[in-house]
Amino acid sequence: GTLPPPHSLPPSLPRDKRAMPIIYALVARGTCVLAEFTNTSGNFATITRRILDKLATDQDAKMSYVYDRHVFHYTVHDGLVFLCMADDDFGRRAPFAFLEDIKTRWFSTYRDQGMTALAYGMNEDFSRILSRQMDAFSHNPAMDTVHRVRGEIDEVKEVMVHNIERVLERGEKIELLVDKTENLNQQAFRFKSQSTSLRRALWWKNFKLTLLAASVVVGIVLAISMGTCGVDFHKCRHKA
């Protein structure tokens, strides 16, 4: 059917010329984010987690969800979600060309490692690629042309566009906050430190589980030994 026209930015919110129309991008396995990047402040990462929680990843798909003056575009391939948030007046062809490029780079680099990786396991390296390609597709129209010539993206007319209410239930939608005016310095989220903290937490959890299992095994062996040799092991000492 006919797609609704994109909402225009109000005069009170002029576009910052330095800002990228592709605002945010990530690669995830379900709700487990493997890598992400933005150079803009806002609460879209929180909203994205809600969206990821609703997406089916059991079959390949492409979809766009309109959220206020922005659009979340995503493609699912082999169980992984490649998602970006862009200004609604940036269109759909360039964001999906960007996602196709990211998908290709991801699988050529990591192959199937994403199916077992920990949260933010690839963030330190792949966030740099997200940053570079976001900038390239945002400011270099030739990138879109190259991908169209190669035939690496389908006709975007076939990609369905829905309002975000199709995926978020009543009461789940919160105001989308995006601030492009502060600290546009091409720095990623502080996910590196978060990733390190997460890895440490997971290591400590595994260590405690291992220690608990070892304690159980020692307890079982001790109980069997005491049952056979007595509490003070006098039976076994006499035999010896």
XYZ file of C-alpha atoms in Angstrom:
240
model
C 0.000 0.000 0.000
C 0.922 3.677 -0.040
C 3.425 4.629 2.643
C 2.688 7.639 4.847
C 4.802 10.725 4.063
C 7.718 11.291 6.438
C 7.264 13.845 9.172
C 9.304 17.001 8.695
C 11.533 18.475 11.365
C 9.936 21.490 13.016
C 11.587 24.875 12.376
C 12.657 25.010 16.034
C 14.934 21.985 15.524
C 17.299 22.769 12.638
C 19.517 19.927 11.484
C 23.090 20.196 12.646
C 25.224 20.056 9.494
C 27.812 17.949 11.277
C 25.305 15.399 12.485
C 24.846 12.094 10.710
C 21.350 11.182 9.512
C 22.190 7.602 10.532
C 22.206 8.210 14.267
C 22.691 4.810 15.819
C 23.546 1.273 14.731
C 23.936 -2.111 16.336
C 24.366 -5.824 15.757
C 22.499 -8.125 18.140
C 21.551 -11.729 18.764
C 18.066 -11.405 20.151
C 18.366 -8.925 23.014
C 22.103 -9.599 23.373
C 23.861 -6.627 21.773
C 27.206 -7.639 20.278
C 28.313 -4.231 18.996
C 26.825 -0.748 18.723
C 27.785 2.841 18.026
C 26.414 6.370 18.177
C 27.944 9.825 18.324
C 24.740 11.340 19.650
C 23.188 11.471 23.090
C 19.670 10.238 23.752
C 17.584 7.378 25.104
C 17.300 5.438 21.856
C 19.502 2.617 23.182
C 16.874 1.938 25.844
C 14.091 2.010 23.274
C 16.065 -0.286 20.989
C 16.249 -2.914 23.732
C 12.452 -2.897 23.887
C 12.249 -3.318 20.137
C 14.790 -6.152 20.115
C 12.754 -7.948 22.734
C 9.798 -8.028 20.316
C 11.544 -9.019 17.085
C 11.360 -12.548 15.710
C 14.759 -13.796 14.580
C 13.835 -17.305 13.460
C 13.629 -16.235 9.815
C 15.276 -13.579 7.662
C 13.310 -10.356 7.378
C 13.510 -6.624 6.705
C 11.355 -3.992 8.341
C 11.146 -0.306 9.226
C 9.383 1.159 12.243
C 8.522 4.854 12.393
C 9.128 6.354 15.822
C 8.229 10.054 16.017
C 10.613 11.864 13.633
C 12.953 8.894 13.275
C 12.829 5.411 11.792
C 14.316 2.160 13.086
C 15.383 0.041 10.107
C 16.478 -3.533 10.615
C 17.316 -6.695 8.776
C 17.488 -10.179 10.274
C 19.926 -12.664 8.769
C 20.934 -16.059 10.156
C 19.533 -15.218 13.578
C 21.312 -11.867 13.938
C 19.702 -8.425 13.881
C 21.376 -5.551 12.057
C 19.604 -2.348 13.056
C 20.042 1.368 12.601
C 18.085 4.454 13.581
C 17.969 7.302 11.081
C 16.168 10.556 10.456
C 12.876 9.885 8.731
C 13.710 12.312 5.905
C 16.846 10.308 5.060
C 14.674 7.794 3.227
C 14.976 4.023 3.312
C 17.304 3.066 0.490
C 20.488 4.443 2.078
C 19.818 2.970 5.562
C 19.186 -0.488 4.102
C 22.275 -0.177 1.904
C 24.185 0.642 5.085
C 22.731 -2.389 6.873
C 23.579 -4.645 3.940
C 27.150 -3.351 4.010
C 27.415 -3.897 7.768
C 25.971 -7.384 7.465
C 28.516 -8.309 4.800
C 31.411 -6.939 6.825
C 30.189 -8.711 9.975
C 29.940 -12.176 8.464
C 33.189 -11.822 6.533
C 34.927 -10.951 9.813
C 33.201 -13.132 12.398
C 31.317 -15.761 10.385
C 29.196 -17.651 12.947
C 30.969 -16.385 16.092
C 28.057 -14.071 16.775
C 25.835 -17.012 17.662
C 27.838 -17.762 20.812
C 29.568 -14.472 21.645
C 29.002 -12.681 24.946
C 27.278 -9.306 25.100
C 29.504 -6.606 23.560
C 31.982 -9.309 22.665
C 32.778 -7.617 19.335
C 32.089 -4.027 20.372
C 35.663 -2.864 20.800
C 36.558 -3.620 17.171
C 33.267 -3.561 15.293
C 32.012 -0.282 16.790
C 34.817 1.397 14.831
C 33.488 -0.142 11.623
C 29.963 0.981 12.489
C 31.266 4.504 13.083
C 33.190 4.627 9.815
C 30.376 3.219 7.688
C 27.724 5.371 9.354
C 29.737 8.421 8.399
C 30.353 7.118 4.873
C 26.710 6.353 4.111
C 25.505 9.534 5.809
C 27.726 11.913 3.879
C 28.747 10.106 0.689
C 25.831 9.539 -1.743
C 28.120 7.441 -3.930
C 28.026 4.665 -1.322
C 24.340 4.120 -2.004
C 24.937 4.200 -5.762
C 27.665 1.556 -5.563
C 25.428 -0.830 -3.674
C 22.552 -0.294 -6.069
C 24.801 -1.079 -9.049
C 26.036 -4.228 -7.331
C 22.479 -5.280 -6.644
C 23.291 -5.925 -2.990
C 20.000 -4.515 -1.692
C 16.456 -5.384 -2.663
C 13.932 -2.843 -3.828
C 13.040 -0.928 -0.685
C 9.461 -0.748 -1.891
C 9.178 -4.365 -0.781
C 10.220 -3.496 2.770
C 7.186 -2.915 4.957
C 6.990 0.220 7.062
C 4.930 0.261 10.249
C 4.355 2.631 13.091
C 6.222 1.643 16.236
C 2.910 0.776 17.906
C 2.913 -2.378 15.788
C 5.778 -3.752 17.869
C 5.469 -1.902 21.180
C 2.304 -2.356 23.199
C 0.296 0.493 24.679
C 2.207 2.054 27.531
C 5.607 0.767 26.340
C 6.316 3.673 24.035
C 8.291 6.471 25.657
C 9.420 9.768 24.235
C 12.382 9.366 21.914
C 15.104 11.815 22.895
C 17.873 12.668 20.453
C 20.347 15.476 20.985
C 22.658 16.077 18.038
C 24.028 19.377 19.287
C 26.248 18.255 22.142
C 29.579 16.482 21.961
C 29.519 15.430 18.316
C 33.061 14.128 18.553
C 32.679 10.719 16.874
C 33.253 8.885 20.155
C 31.399 5.685 20.850
C 29.365 4.922 23.958
C 31.448 4.015 26.948
C 30.608 0.405 26.208
C 34.217 -0.695 26.384
C 34.263 -0.232 30.143
C 30.788 -1.738 30.378
C 31.944 -4.706 28.344
C 34.959 -5.169 30.599
C 32.742 -5.012 33.682
C 30.369 -7.523 32.150
C 33.179 -9.933 31.307
C 34.506 -9.640 34.861
C 31.036 -10.263 36.287
C 30.583 -13.308 34.061
C 34.056 -14.610 34.990
C 33.300 -14.215 38.700
C 29.935 -15.938 38.257
C 31.583 -18.863 36.443
C 34.297 -19.035 39.109
C 31.723 -19.240 41.881
C 29.799 -21.943 40.022
C 33.013 -23.909 39.496
C 33.924 -23.525 43.160
C 30.451 -24.655 44.186
C 30.640 -27.719 41.918
C 34.079 -28.601 43.271
C 32.775 -28.273 46.834
C 29.863 -30.586 46.049
C 32.228 -33.184 44.537
C 34.558 -32.983 47.543
C 31.567 -33.286 49.868
C 30.297 -36.381 48.054
C 33.735 -38.032 48.088
C 34.136 -37.204 51.773
C 30.698 -38.574 52.618
C 31.402 -41.835 50.774
C 34.810 -42.142 52.448
C 33.369 -41.512 55.896
C 30.597 -44.026 55.250
C 33.139 -46.659 54.273
C 35.940 -45.899 56.701
C 34.073 -44.293 59.574
C 33.956 -40.696 60.729
C 37.606 -40.737 61.855
C 38.683 -43.174 59.095
C 39.740 -45.775 61.738
C 38.431 -48.704 59.659
C 40.646 -47.859 56.734
C 43.656 -47.262 58.972
C 43.250 -50.707 60.569
C 43.107 -52.360 57.165
C 46.235 -50.564 56.132
